[in-house]
Short mmCIF file of C-alpha atoms in Angstrom, two decimals:
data_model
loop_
_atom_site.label_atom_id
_atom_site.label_comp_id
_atom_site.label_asym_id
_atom_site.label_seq_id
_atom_site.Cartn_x
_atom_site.Cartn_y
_atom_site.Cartn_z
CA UNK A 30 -90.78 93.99 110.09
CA UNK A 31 -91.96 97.35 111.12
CA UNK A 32 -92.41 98.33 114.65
CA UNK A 33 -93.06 102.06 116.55
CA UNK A 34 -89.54 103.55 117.71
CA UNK A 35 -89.29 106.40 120.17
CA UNK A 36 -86.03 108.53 119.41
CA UNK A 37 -87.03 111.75 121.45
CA UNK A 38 -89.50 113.86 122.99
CA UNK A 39 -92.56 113.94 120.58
CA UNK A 40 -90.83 112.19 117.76
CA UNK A 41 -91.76 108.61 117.34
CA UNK A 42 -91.74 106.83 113.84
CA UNK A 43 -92.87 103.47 112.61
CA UNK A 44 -89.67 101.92 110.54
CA UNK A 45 -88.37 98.46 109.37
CA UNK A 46 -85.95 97.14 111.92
CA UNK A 47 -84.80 93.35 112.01
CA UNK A 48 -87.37 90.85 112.66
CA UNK A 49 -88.27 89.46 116.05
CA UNK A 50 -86.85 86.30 116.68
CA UNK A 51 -86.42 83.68 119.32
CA UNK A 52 -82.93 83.81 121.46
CA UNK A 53 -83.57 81.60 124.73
CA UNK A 54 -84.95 78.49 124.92
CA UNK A 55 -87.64 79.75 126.60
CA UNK A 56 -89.26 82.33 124.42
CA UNK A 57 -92.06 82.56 122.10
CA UNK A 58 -92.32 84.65 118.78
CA UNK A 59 -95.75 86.51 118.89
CA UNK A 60 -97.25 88.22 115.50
CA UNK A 61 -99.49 91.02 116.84
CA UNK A 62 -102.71 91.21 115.98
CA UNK A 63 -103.70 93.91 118.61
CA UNK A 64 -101.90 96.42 120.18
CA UNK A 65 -102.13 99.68 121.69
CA UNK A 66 -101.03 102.97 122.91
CA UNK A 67 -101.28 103.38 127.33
CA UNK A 68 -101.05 106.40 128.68
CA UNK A 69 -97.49 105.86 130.20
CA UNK A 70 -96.02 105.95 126.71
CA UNK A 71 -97.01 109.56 127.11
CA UNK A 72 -94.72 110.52 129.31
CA UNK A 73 -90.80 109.45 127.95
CA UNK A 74 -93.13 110.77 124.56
CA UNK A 75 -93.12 114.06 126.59
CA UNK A 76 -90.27 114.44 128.67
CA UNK A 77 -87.65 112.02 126.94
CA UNK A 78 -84.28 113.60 127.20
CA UNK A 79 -81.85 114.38 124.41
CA UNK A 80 -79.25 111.44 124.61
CA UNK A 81 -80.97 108.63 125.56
CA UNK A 82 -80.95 105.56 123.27
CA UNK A 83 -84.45 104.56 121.31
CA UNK A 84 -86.93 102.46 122.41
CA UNK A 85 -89.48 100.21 120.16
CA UNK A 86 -92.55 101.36 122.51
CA UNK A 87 -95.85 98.97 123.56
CA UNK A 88 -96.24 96.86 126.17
CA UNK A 89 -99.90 95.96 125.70
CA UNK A 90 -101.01 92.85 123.42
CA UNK A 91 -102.98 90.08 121.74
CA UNK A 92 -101.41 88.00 118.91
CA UNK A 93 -100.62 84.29 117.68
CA UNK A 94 -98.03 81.92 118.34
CA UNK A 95 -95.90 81.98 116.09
CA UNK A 96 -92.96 80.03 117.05
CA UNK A 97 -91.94 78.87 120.36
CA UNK A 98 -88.30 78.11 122.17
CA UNK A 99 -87.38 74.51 122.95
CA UNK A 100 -88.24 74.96 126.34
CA UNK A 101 -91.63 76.47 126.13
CA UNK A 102 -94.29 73.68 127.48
CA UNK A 103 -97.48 75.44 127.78
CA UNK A 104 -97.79 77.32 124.33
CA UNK A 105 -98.15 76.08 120.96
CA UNK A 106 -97.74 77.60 117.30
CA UNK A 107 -101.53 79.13 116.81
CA UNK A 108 -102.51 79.77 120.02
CA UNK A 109 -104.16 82.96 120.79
CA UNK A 110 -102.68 84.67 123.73
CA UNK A 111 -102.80 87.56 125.88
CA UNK A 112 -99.22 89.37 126.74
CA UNK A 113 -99.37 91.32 130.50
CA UNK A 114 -97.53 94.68 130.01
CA UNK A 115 -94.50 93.00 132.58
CA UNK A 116 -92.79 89.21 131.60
CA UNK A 117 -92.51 86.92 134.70
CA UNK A 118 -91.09 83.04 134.75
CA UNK A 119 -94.24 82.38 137.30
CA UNK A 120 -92.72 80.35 139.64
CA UNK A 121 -90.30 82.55 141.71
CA UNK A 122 -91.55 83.71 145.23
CA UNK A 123 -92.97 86.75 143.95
CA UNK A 124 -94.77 85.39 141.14
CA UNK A 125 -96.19 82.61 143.92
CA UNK A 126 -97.43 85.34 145.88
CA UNK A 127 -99.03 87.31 143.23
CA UNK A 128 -96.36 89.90 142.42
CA UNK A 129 -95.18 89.10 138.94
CA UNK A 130 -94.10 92.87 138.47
CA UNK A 131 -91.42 92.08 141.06
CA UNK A 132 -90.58 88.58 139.39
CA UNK A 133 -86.71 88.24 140.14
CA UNK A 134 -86.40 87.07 136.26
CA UNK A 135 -88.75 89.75 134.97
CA UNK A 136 -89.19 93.04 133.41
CA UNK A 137 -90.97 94.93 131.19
CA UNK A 138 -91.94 95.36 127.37
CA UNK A 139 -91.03 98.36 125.36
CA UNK A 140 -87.58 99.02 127.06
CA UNK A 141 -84.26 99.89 125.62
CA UNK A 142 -83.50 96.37 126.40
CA UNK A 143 -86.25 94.18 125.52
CA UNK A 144 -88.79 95.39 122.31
CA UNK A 145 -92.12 96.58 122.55
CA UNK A 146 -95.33 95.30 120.90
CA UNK A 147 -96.33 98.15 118.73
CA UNK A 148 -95.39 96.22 115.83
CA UNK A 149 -95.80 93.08 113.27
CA UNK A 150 -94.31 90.55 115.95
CA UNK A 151 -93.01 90.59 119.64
CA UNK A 152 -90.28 88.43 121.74
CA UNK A 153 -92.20 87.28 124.51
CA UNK A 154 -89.54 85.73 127.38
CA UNK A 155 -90.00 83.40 129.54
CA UNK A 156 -93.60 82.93 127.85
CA UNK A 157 -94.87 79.88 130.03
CA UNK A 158 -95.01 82.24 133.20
CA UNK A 159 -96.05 85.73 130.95
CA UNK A 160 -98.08 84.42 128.10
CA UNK A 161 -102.25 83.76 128.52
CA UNK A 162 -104.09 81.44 126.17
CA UNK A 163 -107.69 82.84 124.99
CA UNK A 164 -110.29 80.52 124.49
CA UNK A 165 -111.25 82.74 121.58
CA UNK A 166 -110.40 83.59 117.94
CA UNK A 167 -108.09 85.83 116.65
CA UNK A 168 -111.24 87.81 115.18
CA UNK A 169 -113.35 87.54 118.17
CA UNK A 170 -116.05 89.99 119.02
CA UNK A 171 -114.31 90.52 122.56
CA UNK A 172 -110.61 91.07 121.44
CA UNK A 173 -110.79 94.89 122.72
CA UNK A 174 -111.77 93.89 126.05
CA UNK A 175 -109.06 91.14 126.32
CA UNK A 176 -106.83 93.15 125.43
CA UNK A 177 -107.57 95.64 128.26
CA UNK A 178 -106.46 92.65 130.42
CA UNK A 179 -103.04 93.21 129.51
CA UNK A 180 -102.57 96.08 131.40
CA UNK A 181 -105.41 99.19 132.02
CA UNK A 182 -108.57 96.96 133.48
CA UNK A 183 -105.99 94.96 135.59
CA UNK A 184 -104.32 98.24 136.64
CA UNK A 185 -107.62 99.54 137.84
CA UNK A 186 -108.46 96.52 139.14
CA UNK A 187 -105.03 96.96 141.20
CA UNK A 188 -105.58 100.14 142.51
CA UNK A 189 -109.36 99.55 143.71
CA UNK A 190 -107.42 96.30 145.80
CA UNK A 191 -104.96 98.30 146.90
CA UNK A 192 -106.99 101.51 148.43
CA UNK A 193 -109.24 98.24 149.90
CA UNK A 194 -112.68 98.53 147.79
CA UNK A 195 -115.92 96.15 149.34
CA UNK A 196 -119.29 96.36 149.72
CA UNK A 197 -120.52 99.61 150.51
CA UNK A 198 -118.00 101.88 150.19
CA UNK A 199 -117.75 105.77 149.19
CA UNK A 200 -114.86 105.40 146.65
CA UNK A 201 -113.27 108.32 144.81
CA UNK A 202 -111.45 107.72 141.21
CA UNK A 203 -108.70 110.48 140.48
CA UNK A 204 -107.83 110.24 136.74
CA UNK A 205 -110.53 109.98 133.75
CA UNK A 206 -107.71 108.16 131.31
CA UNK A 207 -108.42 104.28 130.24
CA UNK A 208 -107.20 103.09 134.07
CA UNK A 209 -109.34 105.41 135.96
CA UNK A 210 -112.56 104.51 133.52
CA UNK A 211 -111.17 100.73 134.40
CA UNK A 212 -111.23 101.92 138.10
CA UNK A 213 -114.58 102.74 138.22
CA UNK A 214 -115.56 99.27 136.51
CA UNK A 215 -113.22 97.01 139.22
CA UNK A 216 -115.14 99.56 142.07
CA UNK A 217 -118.33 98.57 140.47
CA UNK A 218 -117.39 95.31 140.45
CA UNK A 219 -116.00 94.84 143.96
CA UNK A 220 -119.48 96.25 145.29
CA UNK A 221 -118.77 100.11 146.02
CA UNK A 222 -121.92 101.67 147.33
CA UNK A 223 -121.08 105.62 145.54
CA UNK A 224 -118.43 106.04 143.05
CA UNK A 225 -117.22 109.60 142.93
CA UNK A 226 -115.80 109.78 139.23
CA UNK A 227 -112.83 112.85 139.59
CA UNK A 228 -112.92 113.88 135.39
CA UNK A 229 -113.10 117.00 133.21
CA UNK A 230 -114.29 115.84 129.57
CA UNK A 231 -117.52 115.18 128.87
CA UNK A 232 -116.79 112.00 126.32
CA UNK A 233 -115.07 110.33 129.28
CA UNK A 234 -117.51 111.50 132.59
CA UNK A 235 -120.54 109.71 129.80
CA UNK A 236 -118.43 106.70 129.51
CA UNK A 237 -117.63 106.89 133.79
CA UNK A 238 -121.24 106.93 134.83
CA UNK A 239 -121.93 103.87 132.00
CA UNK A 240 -119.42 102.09 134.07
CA UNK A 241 -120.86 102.70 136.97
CA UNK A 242 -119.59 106.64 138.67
CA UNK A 243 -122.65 107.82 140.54
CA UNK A 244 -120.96 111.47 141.41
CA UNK A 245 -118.94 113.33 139.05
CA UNK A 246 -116.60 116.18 140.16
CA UNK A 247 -114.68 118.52 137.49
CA UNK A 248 -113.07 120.93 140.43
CA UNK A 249 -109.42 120.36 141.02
CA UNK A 250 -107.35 121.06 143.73
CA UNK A 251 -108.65 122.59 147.23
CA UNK A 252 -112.33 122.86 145.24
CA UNK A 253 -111.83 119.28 144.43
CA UNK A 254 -111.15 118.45 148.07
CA UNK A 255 -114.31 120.63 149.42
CA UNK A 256 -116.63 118.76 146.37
CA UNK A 257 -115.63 115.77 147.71
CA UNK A 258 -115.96 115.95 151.53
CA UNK A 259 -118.90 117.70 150.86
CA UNK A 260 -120.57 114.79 148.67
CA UNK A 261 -119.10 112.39 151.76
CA UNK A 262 -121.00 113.81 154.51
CA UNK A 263 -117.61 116.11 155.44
CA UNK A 264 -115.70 112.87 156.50
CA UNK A 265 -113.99 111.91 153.13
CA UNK A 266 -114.35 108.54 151.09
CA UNK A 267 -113.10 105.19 152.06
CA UNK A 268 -111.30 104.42 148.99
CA UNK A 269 -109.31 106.69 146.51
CA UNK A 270 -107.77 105.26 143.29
CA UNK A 271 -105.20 107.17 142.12
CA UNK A 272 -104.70 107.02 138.74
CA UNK A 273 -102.87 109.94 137.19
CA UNK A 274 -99.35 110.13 138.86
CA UNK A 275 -98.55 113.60 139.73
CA UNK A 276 -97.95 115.46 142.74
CA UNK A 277 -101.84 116.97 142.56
CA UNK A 278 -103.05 114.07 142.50
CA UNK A 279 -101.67 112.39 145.08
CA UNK A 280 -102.35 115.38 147.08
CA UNK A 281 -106.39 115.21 146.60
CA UNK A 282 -106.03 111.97 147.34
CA UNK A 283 -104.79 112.48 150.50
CA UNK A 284 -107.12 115.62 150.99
CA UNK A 285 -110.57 113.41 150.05
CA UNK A 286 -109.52 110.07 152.22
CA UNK A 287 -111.38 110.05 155.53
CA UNK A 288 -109.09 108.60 158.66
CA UNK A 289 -108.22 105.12 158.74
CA UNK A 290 -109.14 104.72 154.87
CA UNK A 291 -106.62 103.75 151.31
CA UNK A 292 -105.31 105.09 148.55
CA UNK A 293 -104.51 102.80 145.89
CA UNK A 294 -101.93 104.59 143.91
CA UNK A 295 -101.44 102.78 140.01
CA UNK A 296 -100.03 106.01 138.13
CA UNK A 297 -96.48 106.43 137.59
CA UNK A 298 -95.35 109.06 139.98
CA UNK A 299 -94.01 112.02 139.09
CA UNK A 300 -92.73 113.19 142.56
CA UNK A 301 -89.61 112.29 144.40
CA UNK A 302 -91.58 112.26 147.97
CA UNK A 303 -95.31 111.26 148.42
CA UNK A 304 -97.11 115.12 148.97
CA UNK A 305 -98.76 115.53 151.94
CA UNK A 306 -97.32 112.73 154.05
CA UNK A 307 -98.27 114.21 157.31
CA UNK A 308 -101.50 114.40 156.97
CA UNK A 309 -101.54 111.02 156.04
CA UNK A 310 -99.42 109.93 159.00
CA UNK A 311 -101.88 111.79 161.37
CA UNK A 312 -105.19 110.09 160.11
CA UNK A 313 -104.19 106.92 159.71
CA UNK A 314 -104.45 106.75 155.93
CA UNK A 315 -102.65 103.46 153.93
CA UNK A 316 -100.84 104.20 150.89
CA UNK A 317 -100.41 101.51 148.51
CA UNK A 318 -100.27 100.13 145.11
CA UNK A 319 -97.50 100.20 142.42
CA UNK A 320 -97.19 98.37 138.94
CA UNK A 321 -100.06 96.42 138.47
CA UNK A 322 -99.51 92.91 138.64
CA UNK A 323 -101.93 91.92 135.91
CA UNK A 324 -100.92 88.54 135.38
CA UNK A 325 -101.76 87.43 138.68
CA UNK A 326 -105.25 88.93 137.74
CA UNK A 327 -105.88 87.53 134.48
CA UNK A 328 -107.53 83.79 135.80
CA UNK A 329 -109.76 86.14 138.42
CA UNK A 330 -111.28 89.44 135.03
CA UNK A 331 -111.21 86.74 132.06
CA UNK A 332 -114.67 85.17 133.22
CA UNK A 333 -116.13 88.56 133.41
CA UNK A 334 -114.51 89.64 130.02
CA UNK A 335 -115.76 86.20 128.14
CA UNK A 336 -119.30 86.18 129.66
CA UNK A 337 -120.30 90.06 129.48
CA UNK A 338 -120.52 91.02 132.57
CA UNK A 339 -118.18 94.04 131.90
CA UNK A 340 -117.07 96.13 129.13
CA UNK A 341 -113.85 97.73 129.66
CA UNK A 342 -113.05 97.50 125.35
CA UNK A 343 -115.24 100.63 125.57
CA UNK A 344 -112.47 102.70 126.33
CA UNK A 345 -110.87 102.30 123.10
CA UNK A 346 -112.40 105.80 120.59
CA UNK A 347 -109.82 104.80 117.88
CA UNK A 348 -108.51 102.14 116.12
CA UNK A 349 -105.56 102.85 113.67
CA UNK A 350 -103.25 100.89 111.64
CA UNK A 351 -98.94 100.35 112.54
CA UNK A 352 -98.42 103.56 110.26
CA UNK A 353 -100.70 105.81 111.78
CA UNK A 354 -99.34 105.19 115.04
CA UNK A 355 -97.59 108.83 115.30
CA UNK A 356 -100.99 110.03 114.88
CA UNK A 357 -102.06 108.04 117.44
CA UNK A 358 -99.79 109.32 120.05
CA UNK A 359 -100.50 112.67 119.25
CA UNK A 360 -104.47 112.44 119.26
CA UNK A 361 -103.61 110.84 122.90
CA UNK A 362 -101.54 113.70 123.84
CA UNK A 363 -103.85 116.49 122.91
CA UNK A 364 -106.50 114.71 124.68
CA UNK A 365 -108.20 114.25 122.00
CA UNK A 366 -108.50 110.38 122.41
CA UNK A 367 -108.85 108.20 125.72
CA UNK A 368 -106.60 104.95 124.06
CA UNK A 369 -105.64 104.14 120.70
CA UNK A 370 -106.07 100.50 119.35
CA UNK A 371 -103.30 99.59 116.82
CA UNK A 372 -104.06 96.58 114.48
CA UNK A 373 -100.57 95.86 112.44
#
């Protein structure tokens, strides 16, 4: 089959490697029908050092059943299923209380150890606990919003928990990729009075305030910071979703939350310490968030997804086939796509 291998910074090829196959009892054998390219692929695609072993990269995905492990009750050949970014067995304490990134059985697609998903087919483990069966066809009209449920709309659903979104709230979105547009669709959705939409290109602030952004602010840095306290009556916002990963953003975040509110931190950081701690100590501010748990959210988005109440399959601008996938990465890179669809 061929899949999307990673051998270095900015060199990633699609090539035939040996088909995906069932090894434990309790895995299923996926063939993609939708995948895609997340922003976090961009950075090992940037900064992956000479030495370290490949990778077959994806961790997003919708596909069929195509086989299933003799200990798989749930799933059946044909089903049409949704695969979270993270695997989890679903009943350890974690997964009980919601955490299935932290599932003491689990991991993560599109490691050196276990396969990615851009490609033909994917080992799913442990697919009882990771796998979600759509009541949909494998052609359906909704497929790229599902398939945001795999990772970026339940990532931005994450961070506007963690920074504590409600009903009438001043909320702040730091990052204009595929999570923060998500972001400002969870915000919307959790009932955020103003939704200041922190962005730079004008294909993504038109797709923010269609989601729901009522303020938009291009600054960055210390003019960031004054556009934002100044659009917040000088006190800051309640909630800030930080969605990029780096040590400027976390440091706006910081410098736009008013005392006693959240930041809801969902991008990988890119800093050994969190920037501007003592500031944060000194008013008060919680600092949360992580890998998104998006399996836990699945049961609570689907609804929305199935009956139209939101859209997040917007943020896909390209759809590409398994060979154009370098191009894919690069178009991503250069900014000059928000998220790449990939249809083997």
């Amino acid at each position: 089959m061929r899949a999307t291998v990673l051998y270095g910074a900015g060199d990633v090829r699609v090539e035939n490697v040996p088909d995906a196959r069932l090894i434990e009892p309790t895995d299923a054998l996926v063939t993609v029908s939708r995948a895609c390219i997340c922003g976090s692929d961009l950075w090992p695609y940037q900064l992956m050092k000479p030495g370290e072993p490949p990778r077959r990269m994806g961790h997003e995905a919708i596909g069929v059943v195509e086989a299933v492990g003799s200990g798989v009750r749930t799933l059946k050949v044909g089903d049409v299923v949704v695969m979270p970014f993270a695997y989890s067995d679903g009943t350890c304490v974690f997964c009980h209380e919601g955490l299935h990134t932290s599932c003491i059985g689990g991991g993560f697609f599109g490691t050196v150890e276990i396969p990615g998903a851009q490609a033909e087919a994917v080992r799913v483990p442990l697919a009882d606990g990771t796998l979600v069966v759509l009541p949909v066809g494998a052609d359906d009209a909704l497929m790229p919003s599902l398939l945001t449920l795999s990772d970026v709309m339940g990532t931005g659903h994450h961070a506007a928990r963690a920074a504590k979104v409600g009903r009438g709230k001043t909320v702040a979105v730091i990052g204009d990729g595929a999570v923060g547009l998500c972001a400002v669709i969870a915000t919307r959705r959790l009932g955020a009075e103003r939704i200041i939409f922190l962005g730079r290109h004008p294909d993504r602030i038109a797709l923010a305030k269609t989601f729901g952004a009522t303020d938009i602010v291009s600054e960055r840095g210390e003019e960031a910071v004054a556009r934002v306290r100044a659009l917040s009556g000088g006190f800051g916002v309640h909630s800030v979703l930080e969605c990029v990963g780096t040590d400027q953003a976390m440091r706006t975040a910081i410098g736009i939350v008013r005392p006693g509110g959240a930041v809801g931190r969902v991008g990988v950081p890119h800093y050994e310490a969190i920037p501007a701690s003592e500031p944060a100590f000194y008013n008060n501010v919680t600092i949360s968030g992580g890998p998104a748990p998006v399996r836990g959210y699945i049961a609570e988005l689907l609804p929305d997804v199935l009956e139209g109440r939101i859209e997040p399959g917007r943020v896909f601008d390209r759809v590409m086939g398994l060979g154009e996938v370098p191009d894919g990465y690069r178009a991503m890179n250069e900014r000059k796509a928000i998220k790449v669809m990939v249809k083997p």
